[in-house]
C-alpha positions as a Python dict, from the first residue, in 0.01 Angstrom:
ca = {
    (1, 'M'): (0, 0, 0),
    (2, 'K'): (-148, -94, 324),
    (3, 'M'): (-186, -419, 497),
    (4, 'K'): (-355, -513, 810),
    (5, 'G'): (-197, -717, 1126),
    (6, 'F'): (-240, -805, 1476),
    (7, 'A'): (-52, -586, 1703),
    (8, 'M'): (52, -509, 2047),
    (9, 'L'): (-94, -155, 2115),
    (10, 'G'): (45, -115, 2453),
    (11, 'I'): (118, -340, 2752),
    (12, 'G'): (-164, -517, 2818),
    (13, 'K'): (-351, -416, 2495),
    (14, 'T'): (-401, -561, 2151),
    (15, 'G'): (-586, -513, 1820),
    (16, 'W'): (-601, -486, 1444),
    (17, 'I'): (-402, -204, 1295),
    (18, 'E'): (-328, -74, 939),
    (19, 'K'): (20, -34, 830),
    (20, 'E'): (248, 18, 521),
    (21, 'V'): (367, -275, 356),
    (22, 'P'): (700, -322, 460),
    (23, 'A'): (999, -218, 205),
    (24, 'C'): (1241, -459, 52),
    (25, 'G'): (1587, -367, 92),
    (26, 'P'): (1863, -535, -170),
    (27, 'L'): (1946, -845, 47),
    (28, 'D'): (1588, -867, 212),
    (29, 'A'): (1261, -1040, 113),
    (30, 'I'): (907, -966, 168),
    (31, 'V'): (671, -1282, 268),
    (32, 'K'): (334, -1365, 314),
    (33, 'P'): (210, -1570, 578),
    (34, 'I'): (75, -1929, 500),
    (35, 'A'): (88, -2069, 837),
    (36, 'V'): (161, -1892, 1169),
    (37, 'S'): (180, -1975, 1535),
    (38, 'P'): (153, -1777, 1867),
    (39, 'C'): (387, -1811, 2129),
    (40, 'T'): (394, -1761, 2517),
    (41, 'S'): (677, -1515, 2462),
    (42, 'D'): (373, -1318, 2269),
    (43, 'I'): (207, -1354, 2611),
    (44, 'H'): (469, -1264, 2812),
    (45, 'T'): (556, -973, 2579),
    (46, 'V'): (190, -785, 2595),
    (47, 'W'): (55, -885, 2919),
    (48, 'E'): (374, -873, 3135),
    (49, 'G'): (537, -595, 2957),
    (50, 'A'): (866, -846, 2964),
    (51, 'I'): (1084, -642, 2678),
    (52, 'G'): (916, -296, 2784),
    (53, 'E'): (669, -65, 2618),
    (54, 'R'): (590, -142, 2251),
    (55, 'T'): (327, 78, 2078),
    (56, 'D'): (155, -65, 1763),
    (57, 'M'): (407, -380, 1709),
    (58, 'I'): (250, -644, 1482),
    (59, 'L'): (306, -965, 1666),
    (60, 'G'): (430, -1322, 1610),
    (61, 'H'): (786, -1455, 1528),
    (62, 'E'): (675, -1818, 1410),
    (63, 'A'): (599, -1857, 1028),
    (64, 'V'): (605, -2043, 713),
    (65, 'G'): (529, -1825, 395),
    (66, 'E'): (575, -1751, 45),
    (67, 'I'): (830, -1504, -106),
    (68, 'V'): (625, -1193, -261),
    (69, 'E'): (960, -999, -326),
    (70, 'V'): (1302, -1046, -314),
    (71, 'G'): (1598, -755, -286),
    (72, 'N'): (1817, -711, -620),
    (73, 'L'): (2123, -902, -416),
    (74, 'V'): (1934, -1195, -300),
    (75, 'K'): (2080, -1511, -469),
    (76, 'T'): (1896, -1832, -404),
    (77, 'L'): (1555, -1731, -363),
    (78, 'K'): (1304, -1597, -562),
    (79, 'V'): (926, -1507, -600),
    (80, 'G'): (670, -1789, -493),
    (81, 'D'): (917, -1998, -320),
    (82, 'R'): (744, -2124, 27),
    (83, 'V'): (1014, -2089, 300),
    (84, 'I'): (1059, -2145, 656),
    (85, 'V'): (1107, -1833, 855),
    (86, 'P'): (1297, -1869, 1191),
    (87, 'A'): (1204, -1660, 1503),
    (88, 'I'): (1536, -1539, 1526),
    (89, 'T'): (1699, -1369, 1219),
    (90, 'P'): (2062, -1225, 1266),
    (91, 'D'): (2279, -990, 1083),
    (92, 'W'): (2537, -1254, 984),
    (93, 'G'): (2797, -1001, 891),
    (94, 'S'): (2802, -879, 1276),
    (95, 'L'): (3116, -916, 1479),
    (96, 'E'): (2868, -1087, 1737),
    (97, 'A'): (2816, -1332, 1485),
    (98, 'Q'): (3158, -1393, 1368),
    (99, 'N'): (3227, -1457, 1742),
    (100, 'G'): (2983, -1749, 1748),
    (101, 'Y'): (2674, -1555, 1885),
    (102, 'S'): (2467, -1464, 1590),
    (103, 'M'): (2127, -1472, 1784),
    (104, 'H'): (2286, -1133, 1981),
    (105, 'S'): (2415, -946, 1652),
    (106, 'G'): (2392, -596, 1723),
    (107, 'G'): (2360, -657, 2092),
    (108, 'M'): (2220, -897, 2359),
    (109, 'L'): (1915, -1077, 2208),
    (110, 'A'): (1901, -829, 1921),
    (111, 'G'): (1891, -1136, 1678),
    (112, 'W'): (1539, -1179, 1771),
    (113, 'K'): (1392, -886, 1551),
    (114, 'F'): (1042, -1000, 1509),
    (115, 'S'): (790, -851, 1802),
    (116, 'N'): (1076, -717, 1969),
    (117, 'F'): (1205, -424, 1756),
    (118, 'K'): (1049, -467, 1426),
    (119, 'D'): (686, -589, 1322),
    (120, 'G'): (678, -948, 1345),
    (121, 'V'): (472, -1212, 1123),
    (122, 'F'): (113, -1161, 1201),
    (123, 'G'): (75, -929, 910),
    (124, 'E'): (-33, -993, 581),
    (125, 'Y'): (324, -907, 466),
    (126, 'F'): (646, -915, 702),
    (127, 'H'): (1004, -820, 646),
    (128, 'V'): (1307, -1060, 632),
    (129, 'N'): (1651, -921, 656),
    (130, 'E'): (1943, -1085, 484),
    (131, 'A'): (1691, -1322, 279),
    (132, 'D'): (1954, -1582, 143),
    (133, 'A'): (2117, -1646, 529),
    (134, 'N'): (1790, -1647, 707),
    (135, 'L'): (1517, -1807, 507),
    (136, 'A'): (1523, -2204, 411),
    (137, 'I'): (1305, -2345, 129),
    (138, 'L'): (1019, -2535, 279),
    (139, 'P'): (1024, -2911, 147),
    (140, 'D'): (739, -3014, -50),
    (141, 'S'): (707, -3300, 177),
    (142, 'L'): (648, -3098, 476),
    (143, 'D'): (296, -2963, 602),
    (144, 'P'): (318, -2615, 644),
    (145, 'A'): (125, -2621, 977),
    (146, 'D'): (326, -2896, 1133),
    (147, 'A'): (682, -2705, 957),
    (148, 'V'): (600, -2367, 1185),
    (149, 'M'): (709, -2531, 1476),
    (150, 'L'): (1073, -2548, 1328),
    (151, 'S'): (1015, -2153, 1370),
    (152, 'D'): (1109, -2153, 1726),
    (153, 'M'): (963, -2451, 1959),
    (154, 'V'): (1192, -2712, 1819),
    (155, 'P'): (1501, -2535, 1780),
    (156, 'T'): (1449, -2335, 2108),
    (157, 'G'): (1364, -2700, 2278),
    (158, 'F'): (1683, -2835, 2079),
    (159, 'H'): (1870, -2578, 2211),
    (160, 'G'): (1821, -2658, 2581),
    (161, 'V'): (1974, -2986, 2485),
    (162, 'E'): (2288, -2850, 2359),
    (163, 'L'): (2328, -2585, 2667),
    (164, 'A'): (2317, -2854, 2882),
    (165, 'D'): (2551, -3046, 2673),
    (166, 'V'): (2340, -3400, 2691),
    (167, 'Q'): (2567, -3698, 2606),
    (168, 'F'): (2488, -4055, 2560),
    (169, 'G'): (2372, -4224, 2851),
    (170, 'D'): (2312, -3908, 3026),
    (171, 'S'): (2021, -3912, 3306),
    (172, 'V'): (1836, -3574, 3194),
    (173, 'C'): (1553, -3378, 3350),
    (174, 'V'): (1333, -3163, 3140),
    (175, 'I'): (1137, -2916, 3368),
    (176, 'G'): (813, -2777, 3186),
    (177, 'I'): (662, -2976, 2911),
    (178, 'G'): (452, -2725, 2727),
    (179, 'P'): (552, -2712, 2330),
    (180, 'V'): (966, -2609, 2408),
    (181, 'G'): (980, -2855, 2685),
    (182, 'L'): (878, -3132, 2450),
    (183, 'M'): (1109, -3053, 2183),
    (184, 'S'): (1395, -3066, 2471),
    (185, 'V'): (1233, -3432, 2577),
    (186, 'A'): (1244, -3492, 2200),
    (187, 'G'): (1599, -3343, 2130),
    (188, 'A'): (1744, -3519, 2449),
    (189, 'A'): (1601, -3859, 2339),
    (190, 'L'): (1771, -3788, 2000),
    (191, 'H'): (2118, -3671, 2148),
    (192, 'G'): (2104, -4053, 2338),
    (193, 'A'): (1969, -3947, 2698),
    (194, 'S'): (1899, -4298, 2910),
    (195, 'H'): (1667, -4182, 3211),
    (196, 'L'): (1479, -3923, 3091),
    (197, 'Y'): (1246, -3734, 3343),
    (198, 'A'): (968, -3512, 3246),
    (199, 'V'): (819, -3266, 3479),
    (200, 'G'): (485, -3171, 3418),
    (201, 'S'): (105, -3244, 3503),
    (202, 'R'): (-135, -3189, 3202),
    (203, 'P'): (-253, -3497, 3089),
    (204, 'N'): (-187, -3460, 2711),
    (205, 'C'): (151, -3322, 2744),
    (206, 'I'): (234, -3615, 2949),
    (207, 'E'): (111, -3850, 2663),
    (208, 'V'): (323, -3685, 2402),
    (209, 'A'): (622, -3666, 2606),
    (210, 'K'): (608, -4038, 2642),
    (211, 'A'): (570, -4021, 2267),
    (212, 'Y'): (877, -3836, 2234),
    (213, 'G'): (1089, -4055, 2486),
    (214, 'A'): (1021, -3950, 2805),
    (215, 'T'): (1119, -4270, 3070),
    (216, 'D'): (961, -4106, 3375),
    (217, 'I'): (709, -3838, 3464),
    (218, 'I'): (774, -3615, 3755),
    (219, 'N'): (434, -3451, 3863),
    (220, 'Y'): (465, -3156, 4035),
    (221, 'K'): (127, -3148, 4173),
    (222, 'E'): (231, -3485, 4335),
    (223, 'G'): (518, -3341, 4547),
    (224, 'D'): (825, -3161, 4545),
    (225, 'I'): (1017, -3245, 4235),
    (226, 'V'): (1347, -3241, 4368),
    (227, 'E'): (1245, -3496, 4622),
    (228, 'Q'): (1090, -3716, 4343),
    (229, 'I'): (1421, -3671, 4140),
    (230, 'L'): (1657, -3785, 4429),
    (231, 'E'): (1411, -4075, 4520),
    (232, 'K'): (1423, -4212, 4153),
    (233, 'T'): (1815, -4158, 4151),
    (234, 'H'): (1889, -4279, 4479),
    (235, 'G'): (1986, -3974, 4597),
    (236, 'K'): (2241, -3909, 4304),
    (237, 'G'): (2031, -3654, 4136),
    (238, 'V'): (2060, -3611, 3740),
    (239, 'D'): (2381, -3557, 3494),
    (240, 'K'): (2183, -3251, 3284),
    (241, 'V'): (1870, -3043, 3346),
    (242, 'I'): (1686, -2864, 3059),
    (243, 'V'): (1455, -2571, 3219),
    (244, 'A'): (1186, -2520, 2995),
    (245, 'G'): (938, -2393, 3213),
    (246, 'G'): (845, -2243, 3604),
    (247, 'D'): (979, -1938, 3707),
    (248, 'N'): (1296, -1761, 3846),
    (249, 'D'): (1298, -1999, 4134),
    (250, 'T'): (1313, -2280, 3948),
    (251, 'F'): (1680, -2232, 3916),
    (252, 'I'): (1650, -2351, 4306),
    (253, 'Q'): (1531, -2677, 4198),
    (254, 'A'): (1769, -2734, 3877),
    (255, 'V'): (2057, -2686, 4097),
    (256, 'Q'): (1946, -2874, 4375),
    (257, 'M'): (1822, -3188, 4169),
    (258, 'V'): (2175, -3185, 3910),
    (259, 'K'): (2508, -3406, 4016),
    (260, 'P'): (2828, -3227, 4075),
    (261, 'G'): (3006, -3160, 3727),
    (262, 'G'): (2621, -3140, 3583),
    (263, 'R'): (2493, -2891, 3339),
    (264, 'I'): (2200, -2671, 3338),
    (265, 'G'): (2049, -2537, 3015),
    (266, 'N'): (1770, -2294, 3033),
    (267, 'V'): (1548, -2152, 2730),
    (268, 'N'): (1256, -2047, 2950),
    (269, 'Y'): (1192, -1692, 2878),
    (270, 'L'): (1187, -1524, 3228),
    (271, 'G'): (928, -1283, 3180),
    (272, 'S'): (897, -1082, 3493),
    (273, 'G'): (1109, -1055, 3838),
    (274, 'D'): (1443, -895, 3878),
    (275, 'Y'): (1707, -1150, 4002),
    (276, 'V'): (1725, -1552, 3992),
    (277, 'K'): (1796, -1738, 4301),
    (278, 'I'): (2087, -1973, 4331),
    (279, 'P'): (2089, -2238, 4626),
    (280, 'R'): (2406, -2160, 4780),
    (281, 'I'): (2479, -2494, 5017),
    (282, 'E'): (2357, -2711, 4689),
    (283, 'W'): (2567, -2488, 4454),
    (284, 'G'): (2841, -2656, 4679),
    (285, 'C'): (2933, -2269, 4797),
    (286, 'G'): (2984, -2181, 4478),
    (287, 'M'): (3232, -2449, 4398),
    (288, 'G'): (2971, -2752, 4321),
    (289, 'H'): (3124, -2730, 3922),
    (290, 'K'): (2721, -2693, 3836),
    (291, 'T'): (2714, -2525, 3536),
    (292, 'I'): (2418, -2284, 3436),
    (293, 'A'): (2385, -2178, 3078),
    (294, 'G'): (2136, -1993, 2926),
    (295, 'G'): (2100, -1915, 2579),
    (296, 'L'): (1861, -1799, 2290),
    (297, 'M'): (1807, -2032, 2008),
    (298, 'P'): (2023, -1989, 1698),
    (299, 'G'): (1863, -1892, 1383),
    (300, 'G'): (1967, -1876, 1007),
    (301, 'R'): (1882, -2122, 719),
    (302, 'L'): (2137, -2407, 785),
    (303, 'R'): (1979, -2437, 1127),
    (304, 'M'): (1637, -2452, 960),
    (305, 'E'): (1777, -2680, 690),
    (306, 'K'): (1902, -2954, 929),
    (307, 'L'): (1632, -2953, 1134),
    (308, 'A'): (1355, -2986, 860),
    (309, 'S'): (1585, -3272, 736),
    (310, 'L'): (1484, -3454, 1097),
    (311, 'M'): (1138, -3413, 1001),
    (312, 'E'): (1213, -3531, 614),
    (313, 'T'): (1354, -3855, 747),
    (314, 'G'): (1088, -3942, 996),
    (315, 'R'): (1300, -3883, 1317),
    (316, 'L'): (1101, -3609, 1450),
    (317, 'D'): (733, -3576, 1443),
    (318, 'T'): (586, -3215, 1522),
    (319, 'S'): (269, -3289, 1457),
    (320, 'K'): (206, -3403, 1785),
    (321, 'L'): (216, -3025, 1965),
    (322, 'L'): (-73, -2909, 1731),
    (323, 'T'): (-377, -2938, 1918),
    (324, 'H'): (-562, -2658, 1774),
    (325, 'R'): (-605, -2553, 1423),
    (326, 'F'): (-791, -2266, 1296),
    (327, 'Q'): (-812, -2173, 904),
    (328, 'G'): (-799, -1803, 837),
    (329, 'F'): (-603, -1479, 891),
    (330, 'D'): (-890, -1346, 1127),
    (331, 'H'): (-827, -1614, 1364),
    (332, 'L'): (-496, -1445, 1503),
    (333, 'E'): (-648, -1317, 1771),
    (334, 'D'): (-806, -1626, 1868),
    (335, 'A'): (-507, -1848, 1857),
    (336, 'L'): (-322, -1566, 2073),
    (337, 'L'): (-582, -1553, 2345),
    (338, 'L'): (-574, -1957, 2350),
    (339, 'M'): (-212, -1925, 2453),
    (340, 'K'): (-281, -1652, 2699),
    (341, 'D'): (-584, -1855, 2865),
    (342, 'K'): (-389, -2206, 2826),
    (343, 'P'): (-696, -2462, 2857),
    (344, 'R'): (-599, -2813, 2993),
    (345, 'D'): (-606, -2929, 2648),
    (346, 'L'): (-375, -2687, 2439),
    (347, 'I'): (-17, -2760, 2370),
    (348, 'K'): (37, -2551, 2085),
    (349, 'P'): (-271, -2352, 1822),
    (350, 'V'): (-195, -2302, 1444),
    (351, 'V'): (-340, -2047, 1224),
    (352, 'I'): (-346, -2180, 856),
    (353, 'I'): (-374, -1879, 605),
}
């Protein structure tokens, strides 16, 4: 049986294609999307060629959906269940998963399967490996559009908080307040950050950052962000930095603004360039105990269930991220191009199917 999907045809090229509906393995599930959202990483993949050439690969890795088929070894899910689909779907029996790094199961970043080396969720149907371990039931109380943010934006933003090891009372700077950075702001506030500096310039993102707990806004259009941070901290810098935007050179600023003994957590997808620069003097000539950790978000059912519970209990409201809503599968292209063009009023689009 054939299905249609919106795909990367090659670097710089997208379009609608037809493919066979994927086959379901004994541990797996076939899902049809209920709501999906494009991601900036889709833009890096297609228009920057960040992960190399891909031909006729269906895009997308953020979805909630309804199960239409399960393998005969699936124990906890059934046809008709509505599920949250994480962007990262590891192979849980791998040595990497057993070592605590499931997102790298099968090789570096290989837990990221959708729209990387297998077809993504922008199809009429999509395949999920190890369904029992990788899919979480969508709670009835959650709006599917809001819940799509649990696929990637929430866990990625929150992972920046974990990588930076934010503790109660820490001063924290979040660089970049797109949707991932906004979730880093929300996560840092939940982790007990005191002074919480959010770096950005778009008015709607600033408003949402404040709603999520930012105490100060650092606008890079009003001067060097390091100088602004040092002025506000009386020259001391911040305890932790979360990099959720910028480019390869943003690490220079992160190292300059973090205290000795501080940590930098990076969840920004570096889509181009060959090297990241670290300023020698501000890194203490290599001995400043300024730690840089960069990581791909964890996936899996447990992670999705725990994050969903934050929404169920009112601790987290992802609806603030959704600025553009589309109705109907055929609007996938419109939503993706919106992410590419990034109008000033955009935070995150969602397509309800």
